[in-house]
Short mmCIF file of C-alpha atoms in Angstrom, two decimals:
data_model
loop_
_atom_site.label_atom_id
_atom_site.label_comp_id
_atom_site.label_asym_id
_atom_site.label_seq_id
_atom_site.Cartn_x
_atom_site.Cartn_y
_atom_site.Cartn_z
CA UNK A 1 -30.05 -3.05 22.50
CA UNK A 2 -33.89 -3.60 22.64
CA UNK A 3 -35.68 -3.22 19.54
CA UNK A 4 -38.96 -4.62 20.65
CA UNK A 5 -41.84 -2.69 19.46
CA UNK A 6 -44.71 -2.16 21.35
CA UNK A 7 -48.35 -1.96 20.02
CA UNK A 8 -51.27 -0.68 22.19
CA UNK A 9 -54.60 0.00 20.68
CA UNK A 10 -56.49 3.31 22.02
CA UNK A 11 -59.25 1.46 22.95
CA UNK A 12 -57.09 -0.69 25.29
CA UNK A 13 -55.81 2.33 27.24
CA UNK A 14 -58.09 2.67 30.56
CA UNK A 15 -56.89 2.53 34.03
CA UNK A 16 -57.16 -0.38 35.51
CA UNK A 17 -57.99 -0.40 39.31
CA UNK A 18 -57.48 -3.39 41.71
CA UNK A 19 -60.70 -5.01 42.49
CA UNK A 20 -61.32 -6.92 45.91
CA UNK A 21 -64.25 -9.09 47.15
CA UNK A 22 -66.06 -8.19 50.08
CA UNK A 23 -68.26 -11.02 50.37
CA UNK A 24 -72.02 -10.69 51.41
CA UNK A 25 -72.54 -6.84 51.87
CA UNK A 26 -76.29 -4.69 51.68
CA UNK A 27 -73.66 -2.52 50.02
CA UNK A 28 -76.36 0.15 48.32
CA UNK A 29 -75.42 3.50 48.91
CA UNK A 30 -76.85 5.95 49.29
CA UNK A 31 -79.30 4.38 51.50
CA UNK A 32 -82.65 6.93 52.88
CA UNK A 33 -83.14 7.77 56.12
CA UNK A 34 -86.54 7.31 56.24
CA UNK A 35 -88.82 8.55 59.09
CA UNK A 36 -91.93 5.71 59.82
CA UNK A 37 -94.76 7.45 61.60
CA UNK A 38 -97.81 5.67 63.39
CA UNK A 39 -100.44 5.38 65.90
CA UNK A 40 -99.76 2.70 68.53
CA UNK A 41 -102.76 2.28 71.10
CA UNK A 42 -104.29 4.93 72.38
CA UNK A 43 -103.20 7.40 69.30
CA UNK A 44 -99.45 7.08 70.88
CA UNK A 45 -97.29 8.24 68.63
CA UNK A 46 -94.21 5.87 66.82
CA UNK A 47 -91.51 6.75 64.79
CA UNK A 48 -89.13 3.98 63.50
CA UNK A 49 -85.69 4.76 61.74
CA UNK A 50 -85.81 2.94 58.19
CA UNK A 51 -82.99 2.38 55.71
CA UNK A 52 -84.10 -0.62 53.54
CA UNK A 53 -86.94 1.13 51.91
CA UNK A 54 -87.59 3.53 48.99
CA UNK A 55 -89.97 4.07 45.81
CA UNK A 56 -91.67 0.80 44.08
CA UNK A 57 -93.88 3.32 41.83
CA UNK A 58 -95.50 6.66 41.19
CA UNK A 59 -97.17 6.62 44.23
CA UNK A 60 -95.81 3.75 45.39
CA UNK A 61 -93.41 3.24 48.90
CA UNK A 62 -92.14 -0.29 50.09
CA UNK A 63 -90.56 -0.30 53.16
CA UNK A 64 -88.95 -3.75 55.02
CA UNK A 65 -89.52 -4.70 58.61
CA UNK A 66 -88.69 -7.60 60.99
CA UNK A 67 -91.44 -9.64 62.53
CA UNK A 68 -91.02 -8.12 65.90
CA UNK A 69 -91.30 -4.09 65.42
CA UNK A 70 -93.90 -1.98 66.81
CA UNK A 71 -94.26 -0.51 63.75
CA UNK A 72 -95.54 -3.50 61.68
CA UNK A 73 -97.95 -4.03 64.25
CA UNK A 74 -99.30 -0.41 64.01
CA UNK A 75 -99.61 -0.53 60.49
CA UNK A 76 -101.26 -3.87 60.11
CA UNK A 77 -103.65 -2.31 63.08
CA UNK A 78 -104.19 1.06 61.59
CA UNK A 79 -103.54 0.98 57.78
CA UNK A 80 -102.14 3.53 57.38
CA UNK A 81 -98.43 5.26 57.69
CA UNK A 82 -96.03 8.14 57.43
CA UNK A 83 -92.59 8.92 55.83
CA UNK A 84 -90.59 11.41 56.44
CA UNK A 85 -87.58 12.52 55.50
CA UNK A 86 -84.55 12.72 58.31
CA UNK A 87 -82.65 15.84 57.94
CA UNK A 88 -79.43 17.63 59.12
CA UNK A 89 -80.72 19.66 61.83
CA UNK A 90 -82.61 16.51 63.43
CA UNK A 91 -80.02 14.17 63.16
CA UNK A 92 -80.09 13.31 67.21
CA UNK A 93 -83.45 12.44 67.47
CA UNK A 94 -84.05 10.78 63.91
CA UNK A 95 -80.79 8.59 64.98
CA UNK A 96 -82.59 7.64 68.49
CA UNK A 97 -85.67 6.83 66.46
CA UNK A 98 -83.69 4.34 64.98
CA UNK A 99 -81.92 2.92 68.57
CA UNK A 100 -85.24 2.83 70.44
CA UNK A 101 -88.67 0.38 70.37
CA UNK A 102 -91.66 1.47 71.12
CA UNK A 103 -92.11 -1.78 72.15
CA UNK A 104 -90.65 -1.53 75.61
CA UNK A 105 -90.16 2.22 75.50
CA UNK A 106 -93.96 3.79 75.20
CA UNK A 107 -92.94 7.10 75.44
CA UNK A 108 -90.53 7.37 72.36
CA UNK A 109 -91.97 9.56 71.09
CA UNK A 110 -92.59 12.11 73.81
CA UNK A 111 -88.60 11.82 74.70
CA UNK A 112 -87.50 13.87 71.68
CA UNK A 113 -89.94 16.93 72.24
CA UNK A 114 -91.16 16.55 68.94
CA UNK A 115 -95.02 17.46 67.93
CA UNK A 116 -97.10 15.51 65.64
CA UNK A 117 -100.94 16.33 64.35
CA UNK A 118 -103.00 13.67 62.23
CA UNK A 119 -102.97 13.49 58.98
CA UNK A 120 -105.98 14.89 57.23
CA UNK A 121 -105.70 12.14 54.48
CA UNK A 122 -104.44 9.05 56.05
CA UNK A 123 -104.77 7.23 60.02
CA UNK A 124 -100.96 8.45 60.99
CA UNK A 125 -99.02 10.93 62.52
CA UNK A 126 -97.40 14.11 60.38
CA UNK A 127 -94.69 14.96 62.50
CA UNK A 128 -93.96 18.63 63.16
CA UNK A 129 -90.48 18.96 63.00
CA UNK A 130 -89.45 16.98 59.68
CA UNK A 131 -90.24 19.31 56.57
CA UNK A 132 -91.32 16.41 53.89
CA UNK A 133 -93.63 13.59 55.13
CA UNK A 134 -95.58 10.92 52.33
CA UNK A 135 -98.66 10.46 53.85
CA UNK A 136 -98.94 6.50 53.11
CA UNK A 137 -102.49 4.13 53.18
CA UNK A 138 -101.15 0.43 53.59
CA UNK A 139 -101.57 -1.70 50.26
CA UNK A 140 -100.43 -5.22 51.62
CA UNK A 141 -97.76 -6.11 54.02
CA UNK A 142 -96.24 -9.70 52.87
CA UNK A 143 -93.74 -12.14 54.22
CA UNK A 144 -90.36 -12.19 52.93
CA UNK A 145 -87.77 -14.54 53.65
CA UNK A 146 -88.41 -14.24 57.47
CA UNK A 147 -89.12 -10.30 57.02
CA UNK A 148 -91.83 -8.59 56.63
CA UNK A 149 -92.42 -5.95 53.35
CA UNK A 150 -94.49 -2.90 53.70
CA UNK A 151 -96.20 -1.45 50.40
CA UNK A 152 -98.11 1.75 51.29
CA UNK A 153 -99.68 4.65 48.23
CA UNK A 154 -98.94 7.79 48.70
CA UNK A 155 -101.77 9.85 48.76
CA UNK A 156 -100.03 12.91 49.81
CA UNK A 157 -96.82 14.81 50.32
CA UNK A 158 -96.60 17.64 52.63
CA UNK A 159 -93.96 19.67 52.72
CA UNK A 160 -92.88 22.83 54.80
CA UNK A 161 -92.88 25.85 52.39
CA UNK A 162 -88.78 27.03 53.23
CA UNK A 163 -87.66 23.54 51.68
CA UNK A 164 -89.50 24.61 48.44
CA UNK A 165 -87.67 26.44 45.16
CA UNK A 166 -89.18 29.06 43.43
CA UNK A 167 -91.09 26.11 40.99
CA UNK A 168 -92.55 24.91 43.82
CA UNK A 169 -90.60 21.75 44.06
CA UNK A 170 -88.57 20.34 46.92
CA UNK A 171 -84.93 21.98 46.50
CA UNK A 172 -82.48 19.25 47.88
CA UNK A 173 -79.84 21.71 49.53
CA UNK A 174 -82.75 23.50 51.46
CA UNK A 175 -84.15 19.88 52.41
CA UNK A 176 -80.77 18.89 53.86
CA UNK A 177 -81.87 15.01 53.94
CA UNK A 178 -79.37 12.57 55.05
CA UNK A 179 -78.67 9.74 54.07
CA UNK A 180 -77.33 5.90 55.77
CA UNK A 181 -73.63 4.68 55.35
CA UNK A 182 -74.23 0.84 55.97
CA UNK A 183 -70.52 0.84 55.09
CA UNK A 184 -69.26 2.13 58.29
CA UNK A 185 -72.43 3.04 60.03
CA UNK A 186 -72.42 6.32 60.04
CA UNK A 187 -75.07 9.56 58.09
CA UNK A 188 -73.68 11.54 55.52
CA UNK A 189 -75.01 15.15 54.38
CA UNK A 190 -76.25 15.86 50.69
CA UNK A 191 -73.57 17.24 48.59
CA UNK A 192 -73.73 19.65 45.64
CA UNK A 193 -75.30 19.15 42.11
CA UNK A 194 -73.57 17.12 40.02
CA UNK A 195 -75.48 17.09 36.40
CA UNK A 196 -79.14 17.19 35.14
CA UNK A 197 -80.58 13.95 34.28
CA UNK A 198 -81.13 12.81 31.12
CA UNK A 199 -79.04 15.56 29.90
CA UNK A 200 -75.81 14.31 30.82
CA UNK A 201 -75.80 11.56 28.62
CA UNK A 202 -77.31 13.13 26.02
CA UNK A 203 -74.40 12.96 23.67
CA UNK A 204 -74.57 9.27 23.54
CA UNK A 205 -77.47 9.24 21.98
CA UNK A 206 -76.21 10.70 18.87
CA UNK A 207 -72.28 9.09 18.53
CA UNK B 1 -102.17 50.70 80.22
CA UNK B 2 -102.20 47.45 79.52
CA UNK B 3 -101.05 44.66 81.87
CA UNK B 4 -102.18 41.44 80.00
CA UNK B 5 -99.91 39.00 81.14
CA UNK B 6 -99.00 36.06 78.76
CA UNK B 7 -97.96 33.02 79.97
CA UNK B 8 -96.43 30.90 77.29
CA UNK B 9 -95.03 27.40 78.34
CA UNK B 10 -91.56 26.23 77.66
CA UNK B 11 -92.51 22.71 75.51
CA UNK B 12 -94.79 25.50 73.66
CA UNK B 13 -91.76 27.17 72.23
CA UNK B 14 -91.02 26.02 68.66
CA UNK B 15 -90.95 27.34 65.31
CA UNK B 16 -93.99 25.88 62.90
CA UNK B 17 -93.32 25.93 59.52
CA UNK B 18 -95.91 26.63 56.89
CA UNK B 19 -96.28 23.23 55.43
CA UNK B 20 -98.21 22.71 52.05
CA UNK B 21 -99.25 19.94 49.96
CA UNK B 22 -98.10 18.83 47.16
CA UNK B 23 -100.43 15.56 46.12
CA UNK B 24 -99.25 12.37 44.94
CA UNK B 25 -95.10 12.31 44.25
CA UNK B 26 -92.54 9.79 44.56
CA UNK B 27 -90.96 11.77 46.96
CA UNK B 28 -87.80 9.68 48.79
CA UNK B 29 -84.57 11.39 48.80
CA UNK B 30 -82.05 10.17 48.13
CA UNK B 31 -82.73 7.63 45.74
CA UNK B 32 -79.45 5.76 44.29
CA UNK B 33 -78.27 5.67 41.00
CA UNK B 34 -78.23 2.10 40.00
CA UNK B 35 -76.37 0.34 37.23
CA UNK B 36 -78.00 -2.62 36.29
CA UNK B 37 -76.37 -5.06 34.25
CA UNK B 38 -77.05 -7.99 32.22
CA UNK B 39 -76.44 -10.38 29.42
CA UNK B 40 -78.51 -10.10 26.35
CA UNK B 41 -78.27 -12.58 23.24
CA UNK B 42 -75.16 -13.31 22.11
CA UNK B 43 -73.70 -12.22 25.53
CA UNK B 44 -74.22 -8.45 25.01
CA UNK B 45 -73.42 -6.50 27.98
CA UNK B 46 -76.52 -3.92 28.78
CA UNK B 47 -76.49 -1.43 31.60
CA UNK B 48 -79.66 0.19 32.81
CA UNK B 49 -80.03 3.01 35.76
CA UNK B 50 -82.41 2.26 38.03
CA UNK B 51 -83.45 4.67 40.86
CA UNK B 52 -86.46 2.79 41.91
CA UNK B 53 -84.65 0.15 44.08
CA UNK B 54 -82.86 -0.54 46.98
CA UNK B 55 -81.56 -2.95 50.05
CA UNK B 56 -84.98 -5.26 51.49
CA UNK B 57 -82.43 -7.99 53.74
CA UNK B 58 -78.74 -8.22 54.52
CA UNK B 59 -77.95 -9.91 51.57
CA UNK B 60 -81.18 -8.87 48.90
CA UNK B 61 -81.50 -6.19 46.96
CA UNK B 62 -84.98 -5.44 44.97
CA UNK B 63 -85.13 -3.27 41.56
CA UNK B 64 -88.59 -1.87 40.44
CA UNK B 65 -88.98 -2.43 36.24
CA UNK B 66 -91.16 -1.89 33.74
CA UNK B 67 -92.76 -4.37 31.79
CA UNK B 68 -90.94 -3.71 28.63
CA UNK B 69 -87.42 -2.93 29.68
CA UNK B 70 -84.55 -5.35 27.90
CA UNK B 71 -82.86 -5.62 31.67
CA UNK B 72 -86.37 -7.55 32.83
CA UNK B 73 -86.24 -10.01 29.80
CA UNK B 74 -82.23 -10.61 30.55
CA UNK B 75 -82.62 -11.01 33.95
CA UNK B 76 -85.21 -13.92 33.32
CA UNK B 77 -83.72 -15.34 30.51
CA UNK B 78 -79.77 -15.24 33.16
CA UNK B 79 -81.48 -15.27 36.07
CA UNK B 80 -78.64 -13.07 37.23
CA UNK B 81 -77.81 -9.41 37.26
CA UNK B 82 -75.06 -7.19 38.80
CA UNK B 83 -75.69 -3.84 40.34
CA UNK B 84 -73.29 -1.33 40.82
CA UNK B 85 -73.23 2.31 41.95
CA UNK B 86 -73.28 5.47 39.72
CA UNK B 87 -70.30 7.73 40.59
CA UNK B 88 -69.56 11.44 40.01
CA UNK B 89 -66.36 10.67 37.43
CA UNK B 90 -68.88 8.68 35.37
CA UNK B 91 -72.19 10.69 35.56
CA UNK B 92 -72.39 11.01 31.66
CA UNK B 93 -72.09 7.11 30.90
CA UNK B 94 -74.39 6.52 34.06
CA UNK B 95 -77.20 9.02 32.65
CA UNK B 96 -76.80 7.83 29.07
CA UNK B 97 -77.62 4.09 30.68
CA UNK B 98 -80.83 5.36 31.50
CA UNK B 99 -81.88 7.51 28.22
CA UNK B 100 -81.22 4.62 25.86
CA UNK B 101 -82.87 1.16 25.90
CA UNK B 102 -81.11 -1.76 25.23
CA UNK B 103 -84.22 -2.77 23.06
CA UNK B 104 -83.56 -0.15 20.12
CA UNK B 105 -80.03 0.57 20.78
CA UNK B 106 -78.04 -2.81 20.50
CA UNK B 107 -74.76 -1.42 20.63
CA UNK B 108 -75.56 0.94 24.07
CA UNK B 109 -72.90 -0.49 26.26
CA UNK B 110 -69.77 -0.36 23.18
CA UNK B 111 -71.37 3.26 22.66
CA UNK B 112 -69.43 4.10 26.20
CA UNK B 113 -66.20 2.65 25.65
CA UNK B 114 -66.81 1.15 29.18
CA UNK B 115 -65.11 -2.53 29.45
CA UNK B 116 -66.76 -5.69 30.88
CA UNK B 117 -66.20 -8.94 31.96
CA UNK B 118 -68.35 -12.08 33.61
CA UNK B 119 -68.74 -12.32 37.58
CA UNK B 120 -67.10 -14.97 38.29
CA UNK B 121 -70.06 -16.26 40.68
CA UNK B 122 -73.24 -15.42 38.60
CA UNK B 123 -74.17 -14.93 35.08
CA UNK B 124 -73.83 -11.21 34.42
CA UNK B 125 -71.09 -8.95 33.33
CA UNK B 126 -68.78 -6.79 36.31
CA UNK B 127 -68.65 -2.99 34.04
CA UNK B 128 -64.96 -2.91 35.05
CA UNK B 129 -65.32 1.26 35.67
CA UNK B 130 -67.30 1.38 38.46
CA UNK B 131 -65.77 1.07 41.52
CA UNK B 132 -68.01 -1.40 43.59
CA UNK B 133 -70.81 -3.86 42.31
CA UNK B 134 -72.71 -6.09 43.90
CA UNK B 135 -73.13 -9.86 41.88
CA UNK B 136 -76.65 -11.17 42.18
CA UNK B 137 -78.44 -14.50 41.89
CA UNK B 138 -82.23 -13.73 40.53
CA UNK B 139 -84.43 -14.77 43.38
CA UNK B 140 -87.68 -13.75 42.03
CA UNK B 141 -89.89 -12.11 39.46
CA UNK B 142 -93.18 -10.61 40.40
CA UNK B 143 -95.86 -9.09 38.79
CA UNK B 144 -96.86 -5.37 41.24
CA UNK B 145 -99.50 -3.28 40.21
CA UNK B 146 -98.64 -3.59 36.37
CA UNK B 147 -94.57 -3.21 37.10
CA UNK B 148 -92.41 -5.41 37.95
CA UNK B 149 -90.06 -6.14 41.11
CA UNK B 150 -87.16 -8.02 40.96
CA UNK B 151 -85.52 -9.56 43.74
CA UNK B 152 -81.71 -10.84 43.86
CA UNK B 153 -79.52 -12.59 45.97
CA UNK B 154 -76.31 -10.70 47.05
CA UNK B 155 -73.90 -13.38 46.50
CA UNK B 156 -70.45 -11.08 46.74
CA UNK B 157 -69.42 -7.87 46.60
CA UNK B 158 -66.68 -6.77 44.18
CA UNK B 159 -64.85 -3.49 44.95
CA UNK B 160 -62.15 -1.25 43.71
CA UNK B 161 -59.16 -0.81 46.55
CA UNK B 162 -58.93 2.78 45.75
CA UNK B 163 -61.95 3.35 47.64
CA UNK B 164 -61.40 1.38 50.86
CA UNK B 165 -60.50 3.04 54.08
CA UNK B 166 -57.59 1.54 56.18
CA UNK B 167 -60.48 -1.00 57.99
CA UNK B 168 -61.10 -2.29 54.44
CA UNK B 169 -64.54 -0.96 54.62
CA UNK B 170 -65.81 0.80 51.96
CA UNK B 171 -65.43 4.81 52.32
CA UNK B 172 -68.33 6.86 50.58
CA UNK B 173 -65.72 9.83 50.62
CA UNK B 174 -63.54 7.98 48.11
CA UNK B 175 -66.69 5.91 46.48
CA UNK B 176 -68.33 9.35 45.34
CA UNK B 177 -71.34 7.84 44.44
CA UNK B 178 -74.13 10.48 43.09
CA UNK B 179 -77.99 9.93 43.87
CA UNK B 180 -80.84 11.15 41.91
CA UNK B 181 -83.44 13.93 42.74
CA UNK B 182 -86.38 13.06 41.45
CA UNK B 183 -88.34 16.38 42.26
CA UNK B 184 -85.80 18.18 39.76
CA UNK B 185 -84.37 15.50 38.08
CA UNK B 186 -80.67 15.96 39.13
CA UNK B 187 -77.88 14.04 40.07
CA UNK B 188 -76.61 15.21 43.14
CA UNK B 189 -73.55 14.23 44.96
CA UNK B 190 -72.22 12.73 48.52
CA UNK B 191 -71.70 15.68 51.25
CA UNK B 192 -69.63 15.30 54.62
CA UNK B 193 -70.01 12.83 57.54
CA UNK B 194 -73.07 13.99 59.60
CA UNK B 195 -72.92 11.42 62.56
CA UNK B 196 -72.20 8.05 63.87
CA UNK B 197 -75.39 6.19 63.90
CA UNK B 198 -76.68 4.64 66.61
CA UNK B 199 -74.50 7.07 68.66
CA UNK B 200 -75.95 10.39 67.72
CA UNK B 201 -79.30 9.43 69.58
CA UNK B 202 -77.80 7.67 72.23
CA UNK B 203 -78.49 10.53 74.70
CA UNK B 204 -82.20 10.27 74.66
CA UNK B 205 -81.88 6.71 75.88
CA UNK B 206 -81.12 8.30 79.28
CA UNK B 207 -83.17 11.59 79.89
#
């Protein structure tokens, strides 16, 4: 008969799931699907698909290019760009945005269908059809291990009024932004609300 | 009787939104929920959320910090960090990580419960409950416009198995990670598959 006894301490009780490495990955996720908008020559119109970008401040946006888009060489012409948002319902042509150059395809832009008007505060396009754009002047653009990275301030959001709650603010399930799976390749949908922040975790504070 | 005709052209035909301004916000959505961590003295283990940071190269990830936060000094001191990815089963621990500072709160990581142990390829600590980290090599510190932005080296990616599809690719269905609103200050979480990049556009290669 087995008498052993065995001792396990509380604290020791977790689950313990298998771990694998991937290797090298850009495994952030979510990743933005943001919507680059500028003036090429002659006011034409560019939008660029961006993942490897987000916030660097208040009012701050960094975005990362390689050398050879049309898009760096707007900005560094013009100063000045847009981001928008990609959403649900424009999911074809915010996708082509990101398969197509303007280099060797000058009307890009006119393809989709899609309507853009200046932007009263910056040298860039607002397009029409996405309902949250950050109207962007360029801060510096600086070389970074072969790629280029974009600072802009934003000087401006605009937003169309039906993506707004009753506060005023931007209401995520109204926005219906989507966001980049590097994973597989593929755009997933925003889900539901999970908790408020820095509420959650409240209770820590005081065990 | 009145026989105004109006002619109204096809490419005419869409709906305008009102669109109003809302003036300077950091207005990116998603942003990720990202869980910083680093050795302090005495190998402490500290987690911090960051929201502010994201992909900038195939294998570099960048992290936007204030001058006094305990993660910056680590980092410099290691010249390492790990970053994993907030998930909905751990919202509460994830939020606390970004209401208390390792600088007044020494004991913030043991406060969870949450186990750790060192990457075996850089000098930070893998939180064991989070399903996929990424283990980073610091590549540089720089001063921005009175913050500062870290950059790292993604030397390997460490993942749970549980969330893995059959191609051994990470599946953001099983990975549940939440992202952070920053107009409401939410967590919200992952929705449904939207599209195959790259593939949803393809159409408007050929019209």
């Amino acid at each position: 008969m087995c008498h052993n006894k065995i001792n396990i301490l509380q604290e020791d009780l977790y689950i313990i799931n298998m771990k694998k490495d991937l290797g090298v990955l850009p495994a952030v996720f979510p990743m933005p699907v943001l919507m680059v908008g500028t003036y090429g020559e002659n006011d034409t119109v560019d939008v660029m698909n961006v993942a490897w970008g987000g916030i660097c401040g208040e009012d701050k946006i960094a975005l990362n290019l390689a050398p050879d888009r049309k898009t760096l060489a707007n900005i560094r012409e013009r100063k000045a760009f847009t981001v928008a948002l990609a959403d649900e319902d424009h999911i074809k042509e915010a996708d082509f945005f990101g398969i197509a150059t303007g280099n060797k395809m000058p009307d890009k832009f006119a393809r989709t269908g899609f309507h853009a008007e200046k932007s009263k505060n910056v040298d860039a396009p607002i397009i029409s059809e996405f309902s949250l754009t950050m109207e962007c002047e360029l801060l510096e653009v600086r070389e970074m291990y072969g790629d280029f990275r974009v600072v802009g301030k934003i000087v401006n959001v605009i937003a169309d009024e039906n993506i707004l709650n009753s506060a005023g603010k931007v209401d995520p399930s109204k926005l219906k932004a989507v966001m980049f799976d590097q994973y597989n390749m593929e755009y997933y949908a925003t889900g539901g609300k999970v908790a408020k922040a820095w509420n959650a975790g409240a209770g820590l504070m005081k065990e």
